[in-house]
Short mmCIF file of C-alpha atoms in Angstrom, two decimals:
data_model
loop_
_atom_site.label_atom_id
_atom_site.label_comp_id
_atom_site.label_asym_id
_atom_site.label_seq_id
_atom_site.Cartn_x
_atom_site.Cartn_y
_atom_site.Cartn_z
CA MET A 1 0.14 0.00 -0.20
CA SER A 2 1.30 3.61 -0.79
CA HIS A 3 0.00 6.89 0.60
CA VAL A 4 0.10 9.68 -2.14
CA ALA A 5 -0.04 12.24 0.34
CA LEU A 6 -0.48 16.12 0.04
CA VAL A 7 -0.21 19.01 2.28
CA CYS A 8 -0.38 22.72 1.63
CA SER A 9 0.21 26.01 3.92
CA ASP A 10 -2.56 27.41 4.28
CA PHE A 11 -4.87 25.29 7.16
CA GLU A 12 -8.34 26.52 5.07
CA TYR A 13 -7.19 24.31 2.50
CA GLN A 14 -5.56 21.57 4.38
CA PRO A 15 -9.01 19.24 5.24
CA LEU A 16 -9.97 19.39 0.63
CA LEU A 17 -6.49 18.34 -0.41
CA PRO A 18 -7.29 14.46 -1.21
CA GLN A 19 -5.69 11.30 0.64
CA VAL A 20 -4.40 8.85 -2.14
CA LEU A 21 -4.15 5.46 -0.38
CA LEU A 22 -2.94 2.73 -3.55
CA LEU A 23 -3.64 -0.55 -3.18
CA SER A 24 -2.82 -3.26 -5.42
CA SER A 25 -5.04 -5.61 -6.83
CA LYS A 26 -3.58 -8.45 -5.24
CA MET A 27 -3.58 -7.06 -1.91
CA ALA A 28 -7.27 -6.61 -1.32
CA ASN A 29 -10.59 -7.58 -3.44
CA ALA A 30 -13.22 -4.99 -4.95
CA ALA A 31 -15.52 -5.50 -2.01
CA GLN A 32 -13.01 -4.79 0.60
CA VAL A 33 -11.89 -1.41 -1.56
CA ALA A 34 -15.39 -0.84 -1.83
CA GLU A 35 -16.10 -1.09 2.05
CA VAL A 36 -12.50 0.90 3.31
CA GLN A 37 -13.80 3.61 0.63
CA ALA A 38 -17.31 4.17 2.11
CA GLU A 39 -15.98 4.57 5.40
CA SER A 40 -13.53 6.61 4.40
CA PRO A 41 -13.40 10.66 5.22
CA SER A 42 -14.24 12.42 2.40
CA ASN A 43 -10.98 13.66 1.13
CA VAL A 44 -9.44 10.00 1.66
CA TYR A 45 -9.69 7.88 -1.38
CA VAL A 46 -8.81 4.19 -1.41
CA LEU A 47 -7.42 3.42 -5.30
CA GLN A 48 -6.96 -0.47 -6.16
CA ARG A 49 -4.08 -0.43 -9.00
CA HIS A 50 -2.38 -3.45 -10.75
CA SER A 51 0.51 -1.86 -8.18
CA ALA A 52 0.27 -0.37 -5.17
CA TRP A 53 2.97 1.87 -6.36
CA SER A 54 2.69 5.54 -7.24
CA ASN A 55 2.98 6.11 -11.26
CA ALA A 56 2.65 9.31 -13.93
CA ASP A 57 -0.93 7.94 -14.30
CA VAL A 58 -1.91 8.38 -10.39
CA LEU A 59 -0.58 11.80 -10.06
CA VAL A 60 -2.51 12.81 -13.35
CA GLU A 61 -5.59 11.67 -11.40
CA VAL A 62 -4.46 13.46 -8.46
CA ILE A 63 -4.15 16.69 -10.53
CA VAL A 64 -7.74 16.28 -11.62
CA MET A 65 -8.98 16.24 -8.27
CA LEU A 66 -6.68 18.67 -7.43
CA THR A 67 -8.70 20.60 -9.81
CA TYR A 68 -12.25 19.42 -9.40
CA ILE A 69 -11.82 20.47 -5.86
CA PHE A 70 -10.48 24.06 -6.04
CA GLN A 71 -12.39 24.84 -9.15
CA PRO A 72 -14.86 26.71 -7.02
CA LEU A 73 -11.49 28.88 -5.36
CA ARG A 74 -9.89 29.75 -8.82
CA ASP A 75 -9.86 33.19 -8.69
CA HIS A 76 -8.29 32.69 -4.91
CA VAL A 77 -6.10 30.18 -4.82
CA HIS A 78 -3.43 29.16 -7.27
CA VAL A 79 -1.99 25.24 -7.22
CA VAL A 80 1.20 24.74 -6.97
CA LEU A 81 2.39 21.01 -6.54
CA THR A 82 5.99 20.74 -4.80
CA MET A 83 7.35 17.36 -5.45
CA ASP A 84 10.50 15.30 -5.37
CA SER A 85 12.57 14.48 -8.11
CA CYS A 86 11.21 10.78 -8.20
CA SER A 87 10.99 10.30 -12.09
CA CYS A 88 7.41 9.68 -11.99
CA HIS A 89 7.31 12.85 -10.83
CA LEU A 90 8.86 14.28 -13.50
CA THR A 91 7.31 12.85 -16.93
CA ARG A 92 5.64 15.04 -19.78
CA LYS A 93 2.36 13.46 -18.75
CA ILE A 94 2.78 15.30 -15.53
CA PHE A 95 3.62 18.78 -17.10
CA ALA A 96 0.85 18.47 -19.53
CA ALA A 97 -1.62 17.61 -17.19
CA ALA A 98 -0.32 20.26 -14.84
CA ARG A 99 -0.53 22.85 -17.44
CA PHE A 100 -3.97 22.04 -18.86
CA HIS A 101 -5.24 22.35 -15.36
CA GLY A 102 -3.87 25.63 -14.82
CA MET A 103 -1.44 24.18 -11.98
CA GLY A 104 2.19 25.29 -11.32
CA LEU A 105 4.86 22.83 -10.68
CA SER A 106 7.92 22.67 -8.30
CA CYS A 107 10.65 20.21 -7.92
CA ILE A 108 12.62 19.28 -4.70
CA ALA A 109 16.42 18.19 -6.35
CA ALA A 110 17.29 14.69 -5.00
CA HIS A 111 19.08 14.28 -1.85
CA LEU A 112 17.31 17.61 -0.31
CA THR A 113 13.70 16.52 0.11
CA TYR A 114 15.20 15.29 4.00
CA LEU A 115 15.60 18.78 4.13
CA LEU A 116 13.25 21.12 2.39
CA GLN A 117 9.92 18.77 1.44
CA PRO A 118 7.61 19.33 4.55
CA LEU A 119 5.98 15.46 4.20
CA ASP A 120 9.39 14.50 4.90
CA THR A 121 10.87 16.98 7.54
CA SER A 122 7.41 17.13 9.27
CA VAL A 123 4.63 14.69 8.32
CA PHE A 124 5.73 11.45 7.55
CA GLY A 125 7.35 10.93 10.92
CA VAL A 126 3.87 11.27 12.64
CA GLU A 127 2.15 9.33 10.26
CA LYS A 128 4.68 6.20 10.48
CA LEU A 129 4.18 6.75 14.61
CA LEU A 130 0.56 7.08 14.34
CA LEU A 131 0.14 3.54 12.04
CA ARG A 132 2.63 1.77 14.36
CA ARG A 133 -0.26 2.41 17.49
CA ALA A 134 -3.20 1.50 14.94
CA PHE A 135 -0.54 -1.58 13.91
CA THR A 136 -0.24 -2.58 18.04
CA THR A 137 -3.86 -1.85 18.99
CA LEU A 138 -5.08 -3.82 16.40
CA SER A 139 -2.48 -6.58 16.60
CA LEU A 140 -2.70 -6.83 20.69
CA ALA A 141 -6.85 -7.23 20.31
CA SER A 142 -5.96 -10.19 17.91
CA GLY A 143 -3.96 -11.87 19.78
CA THR A 144 -1.57 -12.40 17.06
CA THR A 145 0.98 -9.97 15.16
CA GLN A 146 -1.04 -11.10 12.11
CA VAL A 147 -3.38 -8.45 11.81
CA PRO A 148 -6.78 -8.70 9.80
CA LEU A 149 -6.22 -6.71 6.23
CA LEU A 150 -9.89 -5.38 6.55
CA PRO A 151 -9.30 -3.78 10.22
CA TRP A 152 -5.64 -2.89 8.80
CA LEU A 153 -7.15 -0.72 6.04
CA LYS A 154 -9.80 0.77 8.29
CA ALA A 155 -7.37 1.69 10.36
CA VAL A 156 -5.28 3.47 7.67
CA GLN A 157 -7.35 5.58 6.35
CA ALA A 158 -8.84 6.84 9.60
CA THR A 159 -5.17 7.55 10.69
CA VAL A 160 -4.77 9.39 6.98
CA GLY A 161 -8.18 10.69 7.18
CA GLU A 162 -7.49 12.79 11.04
CA LEU A 163 -3.89 13.07 10.33
CA PHE A 164 -4.28 15.21 7.05
CA SER A 165 -7.41 16.89 8.21
CA THR A 166 -6.66 17.89 11.93
CA ARG A 167 -3.07 19.21 11.45
CA ASP A 168 -1.87 22.68 10.33
CA PHE A 169 1.51 22.23 8.29
CA SER A 170 2.12 25.53 7.58
CA GLY A 171 5.15 25.72 10.29
CA SER A 172 6.92 22.99 8.42
CA PHE A 173 6.34 25.26 5.39
CA ALA A 174 8.05 27.90 6.93
CA ARG A 175 10.74 26.32 8.64
CA ASN A 176 11.81 24.87 5.42
CA GLY A 177 11.89 28.37 3.53
CA PHE A 178 8.60 28.47 1.62
CA SER A 179 7.22 31.45 3.16
CA GLN A 180 7.82 35.15 3.32
CA ASP A 181 8.73 34.95 7.42
CA LEU A 182 12.81 34.19 6.33
CA GLY A 183 13.03 34.08 10.28
CA ALA A 184 10.88 31.05 10.40
CA MET A 185 13.70 29.31 8.17
CA THR A 186 15.26 26.29 10.01
CA PRO A 187 18.82 27.26 10.55
CA LYS A 188 19.80 23.70 8.42
CA ILE A 189 18.90 25.62 5.42
#
């Protein structure tokens, strides 16, 4: 399973951002995916694909989702996607989709995401901690280290939904140099 995570520097818009959970077709059946999606918060999308790895096609889907979500705010909000330099992010398909949908793109150079990318500096560590806690709870409840798939998927979607809808990530953007307040920037930069 993969999580295509999105965060923004304005807390007002954070709960609107899609959080995409990618499941491989071997991991779960269609009924399980439908059940988890039905119980997901409105900003969590559970997609089943041949592979659970993100690719250009999935990212184009995310760009389209963002277009529909921000369409009513188009006069006030300009979406700029800042991504790492993973090869699936740097394709003509992604560039064309962003241009077609009026979005800006920004790329963080390889080996600098640990320092500059808000997801890496402030978010994924918290997400992993919360997921470990959820796994431990389910493991203790089942009396084994083998956690059943459906409860685990539901725990993941609930954790992602809550974390990415209730936290203000603007401080992370400021610390990483993505604000006008240069005094907030971490000394590491």
